[in-house]
Each structure stands twice: as C-alpha cells, then as structure tokens.
Amino acid sequence: MPQPRLIELLSPARDAATAISAITHGADAVYMGPERFGARASAGNTLADLARVAEFAHRYDARLYATVNTILMDHELADAERLIRNLYHIGVDALIVQDMGILRLDIPPIALHASTQCDTRTPEKARFLQDVGFSQIVLARELTVEEIKRISDVVDVALECFVHGALCVSYSGRCHASCAYRRRSANRGECAQICRQAFSLTDGNEHTLFENKHLLSLRDFNQSDNLEALLDAGVSSLKIEGRLKDVAYVKNVTAYYNNLLNSICDANPQKFKRLSAGKSQMRFTPDPAKSFNRGFTHYFFNSRKEPGEMSSPITPKSIGTVIGTVKHVSRNFISIDTSENIANGDGLLYVDKHGEVKGFRANKADGNKIFPQEKIDIPAGTVVRRNFDKVFNDTLLSDNSAERKIAIDIRLRATSFGIAADITALHGPSISVAMAIEKQSAAVAQTATQMKVFGKLGNTSYVLHSFSADTTSQLFIPASQLTALRRKAVETLDRAFRIAHRYDYRRKEDKSAIYPSTTLTYADNVANRKATTFYNDHGVSSIEPAMERSGKATKGNIVMTTRFCLRREYGCCLLTPSAKKWKEPLTLTSGNISLNVDFDCRNCQMILKIK
C-alpha cells in the first residue's frame, strides 16, 4: 500500500524566539536567515541562535531551513562557503538558495531548496532545478492550480508554495526597482518596497486616471480555503510569508493553518501525513483576520480574476476587520453600532471623505463608547475597522498561548534485577530504560499509582497516551524510584528523537541537464563567476551580468514583470471593448520614479520599464 505523502507547514521566523514559538504552535519546519546572505537583511541570526532552534525543532522531528538566498558577488563566495559549512555542522536541515554559484562551491552535502527568487513558473524550469540537485522547489506565487499540477507531473521532489502573507507585485527575482531607483537590491536583501508607494497613473492624453493611489500594492495572500486542492495538485510544503513579522503574527497564522492541516490529514490518512511529531493545543482561537493584513486574495489560484480582487489601492497598511459604524459623535467620544467588545488600546481606522485612511487609538473604551487618544473628525455612519485587537494580541504574547506534546505509550515491566519502562512515541522512536530495585510485594494493585507518577510529564515534550503495568502492578516501588526512572526515560527519548531525526541531503547533479534557455539577461541575476560557470555547464551561451553587478539602470530597462495587470484590475483589459477607456501609452509616477506601463497580452503580463 502506498505510504501517505508527508505534508509540511513551513513558518517564518525573524529570530530564535519566534522560530520556537512557530514550532510550538504547529509548524513542521521554520525558515530563518543567518547573519549574512538572507533575503531579509534586517532579519539575520547568529549561528548560536540557529543551533538553538535546530535542537528544539529536532525534538519534534521538525526542520530548520536557512535562507542563503541573496545573489552573491565574487568577493563574497568564500564567506558564503564558510557560512554554509557552519550551518551544516550545527544541524540546519536545508538551505534555501537563489544563486546557482552555490552549487559550484566546496560545501557539505546539505539539502538545497530552490528559493522563490528562482522564479519557477514552468515544468521545464522545475525539472531542470530537480535535475541539478534541488530537493525542494518553491513555486512562483502567481501560478494557477492547473499550472501547479502540470509542474507536479514532471518532478519527483517536493513542491513548496506560499499560502499566506504579503504578495510581491513582480515575479520574485524579477524586480529591479529598488536597485534602479534606490541603489538597494531586493535580490540582496534590501527591498525598498517601491511597490507599496503611492503612484499616479496618466494616459496618452496626459489625463490623470488615478492620483496618489497605491496601485501596485497587492492584498495579502490567503489560501486557507484551497489547502486540500493544493495538496491534491502535488504541493507538499505550505509556506507562510513573513520573516519580518512579529511573534504574535507568526503564532496566530501558524496555529490557524496547523488546525486546518490537521483536519485535512485526519480526514485523509491514506493520502497525507504531517511531517513532524506532536500535536499543538492552542489556548486561543486563531484568526488571521486579526493579524496584519491588507485584505485577502487568492491571487491567480483559480485563473483569471474579476476586476478589483487583487489590489489594495487605498493603503499599504493593515486594514483589519469591520467592527461597526459610527452611531453618535460627541466632543470627547464616539459611539459605535457594534456587537464587538472594544478594549482600551485597540487600534481603529476609517476612510475619510477624501478617500484617505485615518487611524486612531482607543484611549478608553466603555461599552460601545470610544474615547479616542486624539480628537478626530469622523461623521456618523462611517464604517470603522479594527486593525489592532489589544486583548487578542495580549493573549498571543503570553508565554502559554500553546503547548505541543508528543503522545507516548508506556509499558512498565518487571525484570530479573528490577524494573524497565518501554516507551513508544506515536510518531517517533521506541526506547527501553531499566533500573535496579529491591522488589517488594504490594498488598493492593499499584497500577494507578505507577501511572500517576509516569503521567507527570508537564514540563517535557510528551503527554501520556496509554499506560500498562501488567508485571509490576503487584510490586511496591517507591515514588522516588519511579520518578527517577521517568526522568531517565524522558532524557533517553529526547536523545532518541535527536538521533533519529531524518536529514535530507543534496541530490546528485545531472551534468547533462540543459537549462531551458541559451540566453540570460540582467533580470536572471547572474552576479559571480561560479554562477556563470554553472550556467555555461548547462548549455547557456550568452549571459548578461546582473544589474546589481553592473550598477547601471538605463532608460527602457525592465524593472518589474508582473502577472498582475492594472488594466484587468480596473476593468480596462486590452482584450475587451473597455480597453478604449484608457488611451495608450500609460505612465506610472511616484516622486523621482517614472515608469512606462507596457502590456504583453499574449503572455498576460504587465511590464514596467524605466521611462
């Protein structure tokens, strides 16, 4: 009978504390950045912190992936090589990488995952990455479920896709706006988030179609109601975005998806099984709408979208959830028609008559009366949203918001010299530990007493699932000796989990594999000689240096390529009669940024170029 496919919930962590919280709240794996070469420069961690996370994760047979996913310059290759060796030796399970030069470094056989920055959108690209040694491939976020299935049909390695969090408007790895306009690079961990800025859009008649709107700012991804369809399409790793998010966000969103995945796996045990051991019990009800979000979208999962389903043009900030409408306004307070409980410290917002988002803090809340921290101008009838729930956030920040336990079966038995405990983890190793004691007969059965002692597992990773004491039930064993045996058993089981932890290793590179194209441009991010050699080895004959290496951005350079289309989003698609509403050419401007907006309708793409 085929074994169920192992499914991984992959959570982000900006630091060790967040990583440990993610695992406690149900993550099967976490991804973090080391001190250098991670695509979030401000979220680096020391080797000691990474080692601490690896040790904690492996208690549950969970995994730690290190993001070494920036492009590298020649002078950085030696440092990257040393870093990777250190990451391997402290127990990191895999590297998430973008730069193919890493495949030509002298590094240990650590597993390699192809970063989303590799821009994997086609079966041909995915198959190539598998053939050259990647054991997990992060797919582009723009793919439909049918496109994911087509990729799954041609590869044997695990496919990873994002299911929640912020969306980059450009294909990942294909955005050079920060490099061109801010001398910073998203491919070097320093994205300036130009797509979140306010832009004005003008047409060929110099008519302003939109003024100071966040036209390139997308809503947040939320695939929570598509998880089973993703798994059926061949995805094995479900990834939450957010290595810059705080611990409350990571706890809440991880817990939410953990509960959904458990339900799917429990309903389909022949098809799916969670990668790691243990069950997480939450002391709150997860709700991603109560954490930072710009509104939610499925993006392209179900192919083409109706206008207005993807972007968040009013604000790039969190919009929260609607809690009611303003009923009455007085000099010191406003009253809201709401069924929600408002608390002191809640963050609230509304859209004013000019279409601008205004936020305010509830300095004091008394029922449905809110006393703002500062005077606000808000008319009756205005819709009010809450984007910071103080009570909910305080619950998330508590140390006991969840616990994760591995269920174990314990069988206590008599031996020729004393007693032994046989312990089996429901999803893990089995061990036996023994202790010499002087046997004494008991007047009454001792099973309940012995089970009570062995059930005291509160500060460990385990919880008692079943207990039997067939051959010791008539023996009197002092509680101190039973406690000592229990502690020895827990320590041994901890070691067994670490020893039994399953590491993946780097796949062998097929030297005959041919890259899908013979030509690479600056947008393909080749920045060092090792990467050049790699691509040459696999059939690429023409390679243009990365923009980051040349340091030059000129008129006509493409700075973003995106499946998101302004024309489609606002009902003016060039393939429809509504196209004539907007006269070509279109221009986006924001401060010193001026971009020509071109449309590749054959491939259903929008292309932004330096004007």
XYZ file of C-alpha atoms in Angstrom:
611
model
C 0.000 0.000 0.000
C 1.406 3.453 -0.898
C 2.590 5.489 2.058
C 0.835 8.813 2.744
C 2.683 11.855 1.460
C 4.456 13.902 4.137
C 2.999 17.403 4.400
C 4.908 20.343 5.823
C 3.624 23.594 7.285
C 6.540 25.992 6.887
C 6.578 29.125 9.045
C 8.785 32.230 9.026
C 10.939 33.423 11.913
C 12.857 36.657 12.308
C 14.620 35.318 15.423
C 15.051 32.221 17.601
C 12.175 33.038 19.944
C 9.774 33.386 17.013
C 11.023 30.135 15.468
C 10.480 28.202 18.692
C 7.006 29.735 19.024
C 6.170 28.728 15.444
C 7.082 25.104 16.157
C 5.153 25.156 19.430
C 2.106 26.427 17.515
C 2.240 23.669 14.914
C 4.910 24.361 12.290
C 6.599 21.306 10.772
C 9.511 23.488 9.679
C 10.721 27.058 10.046
C 12.883 29.219 7.815
C 15.265 31.873 9.160
C 18.121 33.989 7.938
C 21.720 33.654 9.149
C 23.813 36.731 9.850
C 24.532 37.262 6.153
C 23.168 36.429 2.711
C 19.474 36.151 3.631
C 16.881 37.966 1.507
C 15.754 39.951 4.566
C 18.908 41.797 5.605
C 17.314 43.019 8.844
C 16.353 39.510 9.980
C 19.746 37.868 10.457
C 20.581 35.439 13.277
C 23.747 34.145 14.887
C 24.920 30.571 14.492
C 24.252 30.048 18.202
C 20.617 31.094 17.771
C 20.206 28.887 14.717
C 21.719 25.950 16.597
C 19.261 26.507 19.457
C 16.345 26.437 17.030
C 17.644 23.297 15.309
C 17.954 21.500 18.652
C 14.392 22.471 19.623
C 12.927 21.630 16.214
C 14.532 18.208 16.097
C 12.838 17.235 19.370
C 9.676 17.088 17.283
C 11.372 15.851 14.108
C 10.641 19.322 12.720
C 13.109 21.069 10.429
C 15.086 24.284 10.178
C 15.833 25.835 6.792
C 18.374 28.651 6.483
C 17.793 31.327 3.869
C 21.028 31.891 1.964
C 19.044 33.322 -0.915
C 20.674 36.552 -1.995
C 22.731 36.769 -5.148
C 26.445 36.756 -4.338
C 29.346 38.812 -5.609
C 32.691 37.177 -6.324
C 34.288 38.598 -3.187
C 31.532 37.030 -1.052
C 31.845 33.450 -2.267
C 34.475 32.384 0.256
C 32.455 33.795 3.155
C 29.315 32.099 1.874
C 31.186 28.810 1.636
C 32.346 29.069 5.264
C 28.870 30.032 6.425
C 27.282 27.042 4.707
C 29.765 24.660 6.300
C 28.905 26.096 9.715
C 25.172 25.836 9.061
C 25.593 22.186 8.135
C 27.579 21.402 11.285
C 25.051 22.995 13.659
C 22.225 20.859 12.268
C 20.423 23.065 9.737
C 18.305 20.785 7.541
C 18.479 22.640 4.235
C 19.485 25.866 2.523
C 17.033 27.989 0.566
C 19.109 29.466 -2.257
C 18.755 31.602 -5.368
C 22.342 31.909 -6.600
C 23.441 28.928 -8.679
C 27.043 29.769 -7.857
C 26.447 27.958 -4.546
C 26.261 24.699 -6.496
C 29.880 25.235 -7.526
C 31.219 25.922 -4.014
C 33.077 23.387 -1.870
C 30.281 22.759 0.622
C 28.958 19.774 2.611
C 26.116 17.650 1.185
C 23.386 19.765 2.775
C 19.981 19.681 1.062
C 19.256 22.574 -1.292
C 15.866 24.200 -1.828
C 15.262 26.496 -4.796
C 14.085 29.871 -3.498
C 11.012 31.654 -4.812
C 13.600 34.122 -6.185
C 14.420 31.448 -8.783
C 11.078 32.355 -10.414
C 9.882 28.819 -11.119
C 6.769 29.048 -13.256
C 7.144 26.269 -15.825
C 7.528 22.482 -15.821
C 10.786 22.881 -17.756
C 12.353 25.154 -15.134
C 11.196 22.930 -12.269
C 12.532 19.785 -13.912
C 15.888 21.463 -14.514
C 16.178 22.504 -10.866
C 15.372 18.973 -9.767
C 17.929 17.506 -12.149
C 20.761 19.767 -10.971
C 20.328 18.811 -7.319
C 17.463 20.641 -5.603
C 15.303 18.529 -3.315
C 12.522 21.101 -2.831
C 11.321 23.804 -5.200
C 9.456 26.954 -4.179
C 6.931 27.794 -6.872
C 6.020 31.257 -8.083
C 3.046 32.697 -6.192
C 1.267 33.630 -9.412
C 0.512 30.064 -10.521
C -2.956 28.622 -11.021
C -3.827 25.233 -9.574
C -3.694 23.756 -13.084
C -0.174 25.152 -13.636
C 0.954 23.703 -10.301
C -0.419 20.317 -11.320
C 1.471 20.410 -14.629
C 4.716 21.075 -12.770
C 3.980 18.323 -10.248
C 3.514 15.841 -13.088
C 7.145 16.216 -14.246
C 9.063 16.266 -10.945
C 9.600 13.843 -8.079
C 10.922 16.309 -5.493
C 8.777 18.216 -3.004
C 6.986 21.311 -4.248
C 6.611 24.274 -1.910
C 4.207 27.143 -2.344
C 3.162 30.199 -0.395
C -0.284 30.082 1.168
C -0.404 33.220 3.296
C 1.114 36.658 3.682
C 2.362 39.600 1.653
C 2.488 39.401 -2.138
C 5.212 40.957 -4.273
C 3.625 42.529 -7.339
C 6.549 41.456 -9.521
C 7.572 37.889 -10.156
C 10.034 37.143 -7.366
C 13.595 37.635 -8.520
C 12.417 39.771 -11.438
C 12.033 43.055 -9.564
C 14.834 45.572 -10.018
C 13.019 48.730 -8.955
C 14.917 49.071 -5.668
C 18.231 48.567 -7.440
C 17.393 51.023 -10.225
C 15.956 53.810 -8.081
C 17.341 53.376 -4.578
C 20.699 51.662 -5.155
C 19.357 48.854 -2.999
C 18.502 45.382 -4.203
C 15.650 43.040 -3.361
C 17.948 40.274 -4.597
C 20.465 41.356 -1.950
C 18.016 41.501 0.956
C 17.349 45.251 0.792
C 13.988 45.699 -0.896
C 12.841 49.333 -0.624
C 9.179 48.301 -1.118
C 8.661 50.674 -4.012
C 5.532 48.722 -4.949
C 3.906 49.933 -1.703
C 4.355 53.619 -2.608
C 1.562 55.861 -3.862
C 1.579 56.317 -7.668
C -0.279 58.406 -10.161
C -1.360 56.864 -13.474
C -1.675 59.010 -16.606
C -2.734 58.054 -20.119
C -1.605 59.061 -23.588
C -3.700 62.240 -23.444
C -1.991 63.154 -20.170
C -5.224 62.612 -18.324
C -4.726 61.541 -14.722
C -6.570 58.262 -14.269
C -5.514 57.831 -10.639
C -3.709 60.212 -8.335
C -1.627 59.162 -5.341
C -3.060 55.663 -5.051
C -1.158 52.536 -4.078
C -1.750 50.986 -7.473
C 0.949 48.307 -7.231
C 0.202 47.322 -3.637
C -1.484 43.932 -3.530
C -3.715 42.448 -0.891
C -2.281 39.633 1.201
C -2.343 36.026 0.059
C -4.784 33.715 1.840
C -5.185 30.186 0.511
C -6.735 28.743 3.652
C -9.802 27.518 1.771
C -7.690 25.995 -1.031
C -5.307 23.844 1.017
C -6.702 20.464 0.039
C -6.778 21.467 -3.628
C -3.111 22.493 -3.346
C -2.188 19.172 -1.765
C -4.117 17.269 -4.435
C -2.251 19.275 -7.095
C 1.047 17.933 -5.735
C 2.220 20.542 -3.226
C 3.886 19.114 -0.098
C 5.161 22.240 1.670
C 2.758 25.064 2.544
C 4.630 28.255 3.301
C 3.643 31.294 5.341
C 5.340 34.548 4.335
C 6.671 36.899 6.997
C 10.290 36.842 8.187
C 9.831 40.461 9.271
C 6.561 39.804 11.106
C 6.354 39.827 14.902
C 5.876 36.752 17.062
C 2.148 37.391 17.621
C 1.535 37.266 13.851
C 3.532 34.061 13.440
C 1.772 32.343 16.352
C -1.693 33.247 15.121
C -1.262 32.402 11.441
C 0.735 29.223 12.112
C -1.891 27.994 14.579
C -4.669 28.704 12.084
C -3.087 26.725 9.256
C -1.969 23.974 11.637
C -5.567 23.342 12.650
C -6.717 23.270 9.027
C -3.965 20.868 8.002
C -4.681 18.552 10.912
C -8.310 18.336 9.815
C -7.298 17.510 6.240
C -4.753 14.873 7.294
C -7.131 13.303 9.824
C -9.804 13.037 7.121
C -7.355 11.613 4.543
C -4.894 9.397 6.484
C -4.091 7.279 3.427
C -3.109 10.366 1.410
C -1.468 12.842 3.770
C 0.561 12.814 6.970
C 2.192 15.670 8.860
C 5.975 15.726 8.571
C 6.752 16.276 12.253
C 5.667 14.713 15.537
C 3.387 16.039 18.234
C 0.105 17.918 18.425
C -0.240 21.587 19.305
C -3.030 22.692 21.604
C -3.899 26.387 21.381
C -5.242 28.437 24.247
C -6.844 30.889 21.837
C -8.933 30.713 18.681
C -6.662 31.541 15.717
C -7.965 34.153 13.302
C -5.678 35.571 10.584
C -8.046 38.498 10.043
C -6.945 39.759 13.480
C -3.291 39.918 12.445
C -1.687 42.352 9.995
C -3.390 42.123 6.606
C -4.195 44.355 3.651
C -7.326 42.409 2.861
C -7.087 38.948 1.309
C -6.889 37.481 -2.184
C -6.490 34.060 -3.794
C -4.452 35.857 -6.463
C -4.371 33.645 -9.594
C -5.129 30.303 -7.966
C -8.395 29.927 -9.867
C -7.020 31.532 -13.045
C -8.389 34.886 -14.192
C -9.969 37.242 -11.676
C -12.724 39.769 -11.691
C -11.665 43.450 -11.514
C -10.754 44.736 -8.074
C -9.939 41.378 -6.446
C -6.186 41.700 -6.017
C -5.035 45.185 -5.100
C -5.220 47.403 -2.040
C -5.018 50.903 -3.559
C -6.201 52.947 -0.573
C -3.440 51.936 1.835
C -0.497 49.513 2.015
C -1.053 49.187 5.766
C -3.144 46.720 7.714
C -6.885 47.295 7.284
C -8.128 44.844 9.921
C -11.807 43.878 10.102
C -15.042 45.859 10.130
C -16.461 46.184 13.655
C -19.368 48.544 13.034
C -20.463 52.055 12.072
C -20.367 55.350 13.931
C -23.716 55.973 15.619
C -23.080 59.197 17.509
C -20.286 61.752 17.748
C -19.717 63.970 20.782
C -16.907 66.260 21.887
C -14.961 63.560 23.794
C -16.197 60.244 22.461
C -17.886 58.426 19.619
C -20.373 55.596 19.954
C -20.339 52.701 17.528
C -23.131 50.388 16.486
C -21.260 47.131 17.059
C -21.512 43.690 18.633
C -17.746 43.571 19.243
C -16.051 44.197 22.579
C -13.803 47.240 22.266
C -10.825 47.461 24.654
C -8.522 50.213 25.835
C -5.601 50.306 23.412
C -7.423 48.930 20.363
C -6.246 50.332 17.029
C -9.082 51.579 14.807
C -9.340 53.171 11.384
C -11.788 54.614 8.880
C -11.789 56.138 5.406
C -12.476 59.876 5.404
C -14.457 61.867 2.850
C -11.332 62.336 0.720
C -10.779 58.609 0.460
C -7.816 58.651 2.827
C -7.337 56.115 5.598
C -7.229 57.598 9.081
C -6.187 55.651 12.137
C -6.761 56.322 15.820
C -6.246 54.605 19.149
C -8.978 53.862 21.677
C -7.559 55.589 24.739
C -10.571 54.356 26.706
C -13.483 52.124 25.815
C -16.748 51.959 27.743
C -19.137 49.538 26.066
C -19.736 50.918 22.607
C -18.343 54.311 23.571
C -14.811 55.030 22.410
C -12.722 57.874 23.752
C -10.017 58.490 21.124
C -6.481 59.308 22.188
C -6.648 62.404 19.980
C -9.543 64.427 18.587
C -10.825 63.030 15.282
C -13.219 64.291 12.612
C -15.488 61.366 11.866
C -19.142 61.702 10.801
C -21.989 59.441 11.865
C -22.493 56.472 9.557
C -18.764 55.978 8.922
C -17.589 52.367 8.814
C -14.983 51.616 11.488
C -12.422 48.826 11.281
C -10.162 47.405 13.962
C -6.610 46.630 12.863
C -5.161 46.032 16.327
C -7.078 43.904 18.826
C -5.367 44.593 22.148
C -6.938 41.705 24.082
C -6.263 39.190 21.314
C -2.693 40.414 20.880
C -2.021 40.195 24.629
C -3.210 36.577 24.563
C -0.811 35.816 21.722
C 2.094 37.421 23.544
C 1.623 35.304 26.662
C 4.150 32.521 27.275
C 1.462 29.839 27.424
C -0.555 30.600 24.286
C 0.014 26.993 23.140
C 1.783 23.786 24.027
C 2.981 20.990 21.777
C 3.111 17.428 23.018
C 4.106 14.071 21.558
C 1.819 11.274 22.714
C 3.653 8.270 24.158
C 2.697 4.754 25.258
C 4.433 3.439 28.373
C 4.670 -0.192 29.442
C 6.204 -0.824 32.853
C 7.541 -4.347 33.366
C 9.484 -6.313 35.924
C 12.959 -7.602 35.097
C 15.256 -10.062 36.826
C 17.039 -7.183 38.592
C 14.371 -4.510 38.862
C 12.002 -2.714 36.507
C 12.044 -1.380 32.971
C 9.963 1.135 31.056
C 9.272 0.548 27.370
C 8.236 3.806 25.711
C 6.904 4.255 22.194
C 6.213 7.656 20.685
C 3.161 7.567 18.435
C 5.135 9.366 15.720
C 8.734 8.663 16.649
C 11.238 6.219 18.126
C 10.817 3.494 20.745
C 13.159 3.088 23.720
C 13.616 0.971 26.828
C 15.213 2.086 30.090
C 15.797 -0.045 33.177
C 16.631 0.441 36.815
C 17.738 -1.963 39.527
C 15.455 -2.024 42.575
C 14.754 -4.266 45.507
C 11.400 -5.852 44.779
C 8.672 -5.698 47.395
C 5.204 -7.140 47.094
C 2.259 -4.784 47.446
C -0.940 -5.538 49.317
C -3.077 -3.870 46.624
C -2.653 -3.245 42.903
C -0.246 -0.377 42.165
C -1.123 0.340 38.525
C -2.955 3.601 39.232
C -0.171 4.881 41.484
C 2.532 3.992 38.964
C 0.581 5.584 36.117
C 0.157 8.784 38.146
C 3.929 9.099 38.581
C 4.677 8.402 34.898
C 1.931 10.764 33.808
C 3.725 13.757 35.364
C 5.199 14.940 32.057
C 4.118 18.585 32.262
C 7.466 20.296 31.562
C 8.524 17.830 28.861
C 7.629 17.447 25.180
C 5.430 14.437 25.917
C 1.958 13.505 27.097
C 0.832 10.084 28.275
C -1.367 8.295 25.746
C -1.583 4.846 27.356
C -0.041 3.058 30.312
C 0.224 -0.605 31.225
C 1.878 -2.285 34.204
C 0.904 -5.934 33.930
C 4.005 -7.348 35.631
C 4.595 -4.542 38.115
C 1.087 -3.943 39.355
C 1.672 -6.127 42.409
C 5.041 -4.549 43.233
C 5.525 -1.690 45.645
C 8.009 0.722 44.094
C 8.834 3.937 45.962
C 7.655 7.071 44.154
C 11.217 8.449 44.225
C 12.473 5.472 42.198
C 9.595 5.682 39.732
C 10.286 9.411 39.306
C 13.980 8.739 38.685
C 13.082 6.125 36.050
C 10.625 8.507 34.403
C 13.258 11.263 34.199
C 15.800 8.849 32.753
C 13.221 7.707 30.203
C 12.411 11.271 29.116
C 16.103 12.146 28.711
C 16.659 8.979 26.687
C 13.639 9.666 24.496
C 14.846 13.228 23.866
C 18.199 11.842 22.696
C 16.464 9.212 20.569
C 14.453 11.901 18.770
C 17.611 13.867 18.009
C 19.438 10.747 16.812
C 16.503 9.514 14.748
C 15.890 12.902 13.109
C 15.674 12.448 9.361
C 18.078 14.629 7.398
C 17.791 15.109 3.675
C 20.990 15.505 1.711
C 21.920 17.238 -1.500
C 20.819 15.379 -4.600
C 23.358 14.470 -7.221
C 23.712 16.994 -10.035
C 22.948 15.724 -13.513
C 25.754 17.292 -15.514
C 23.907 16.685 -18.782
C 20.813 18.684 -17.767
C 20.178 21.597 -20.145
C 18.785 24.914 -18.938
C 15.515 25.869 -20.729
C 17.150 28.897 -22.415
C 20.540 29.575 -24.009
C 20.413 33.279 -23.104
C 20.244 35.061 -19.744
C 19.719 38.796 -19.242
C 20.440 41.045 -16.265
C 17.000 40.040 -14.944
C 18.301 36.488 -14.380
C 20.605 37.772 -11.633
C 23.956 36.194 -12.506
C 26.436 38.127 -10.372
C 29.517 35.910 -9.923
C 31.902 33.711 -11.870
C 30.715 30.495 -10.197
C 27.130 31.110 -11.310
C 28.387 31.885 -14.812
C 30.291 28.592 -14.868
C 27.216 26.704 -13.660
C 25.006 28.063 -16.428
C 27.723 27.541 -19.056
C 27.990 23.924 -17.905
C 24.267 23.533 -18.553
C 24.072 24.954 -22.054
C 23.711 28.722 -21.584
C 25.943 30.538 -24.068
C 25.036 34.208 -23.555
C 24.951 35.714 -20.051
C 24.420 39.377 -19.220
C 25.633 40.465 -15.755
C 23.068 41.187 -13.061
C 22.001 44.813 -12.686
C 23.454 44.682 -9.164
C 26.892 43.938 -10.604
C 26.867 46.492 -13.399
C 25.359 49.164 -11.143
C 23.627 50.687 -14.143
C 19.962 51.209 -14.876
C 19.083 52.939 -18.115
C 16.026 54.117 -19.997
C 13.986 51.165 -21.225
C 15.266 48.714 -18.624
C 12.529 46.436 -17.311
C 12.280 46.848 -13.542
C 9.167 44.755 -12.898
C 7.453 41.929 -14.730
C 4.127 41.020 -13.225
C 1.095 38.864 -13.861
C -0.927 41.494 -12.026
C -2.332 43.890 -14.610
C -3.671 47.373 -13.932
C -5.924 47.188 -16.965
C -7.526 43.957 -15.848
C -7.768 45.088 -12.208
C -9.681 48.219 -13.221
C -11.829 46.704 -15.953
C -9.932 48.043 -18.981
C -8.287 44.884 -20.349
C -6.875 45.350 -23.860
C -8.719 42.213 -24.968
C -12.101 43.740 -24.134
C -14.107 46.684 -25.539
C -13.424 48.564 -22.291
C -9.779 48.983 -23.336
C -10.570 52.270 -25.101
C -11.314 53.936 -21.756
C -7.551 54.253 -21.259
C -5.541 55.670 -24.137
C -2.024 54.313 -24.585
C 0.707 54.858 -23.551
C 0.265 54.666 -19.776
C 2.746 56.105 -17.280
C 3.179 55.498 -13.547
C 4.891 58.184 -11.475
C 5.893 58.485 -7.831
C 8.436 61.116 -6.811
C 11.526 60.580 -8.960
C 10.143 57.303 -10.336
C 8.632 57.353 -13.807
C 7.656 54.070 -15.449
C 6.283 53.164 -18.849
C 3.496 50.594 -18.492
C 3.530 48.004 -21.278
C 1.264 45.011 -21.737
C 2.241 41.580 -23.050
C -1.238 40.250 -23.691
C -0.025 37.041 -25.317
C 1.521 36.011 -22.001
C -0.969 38.022 -19.923
C 1.764 40.113 -18.283
C 2.341 43.749 -17.407
C 5.849 45.120 -17.850
C 7.173 48.252 -16.138
C 10.140 49.998 -17.741
C 12.268 52.991 -16.811
C 10.926 55.963 -18.748
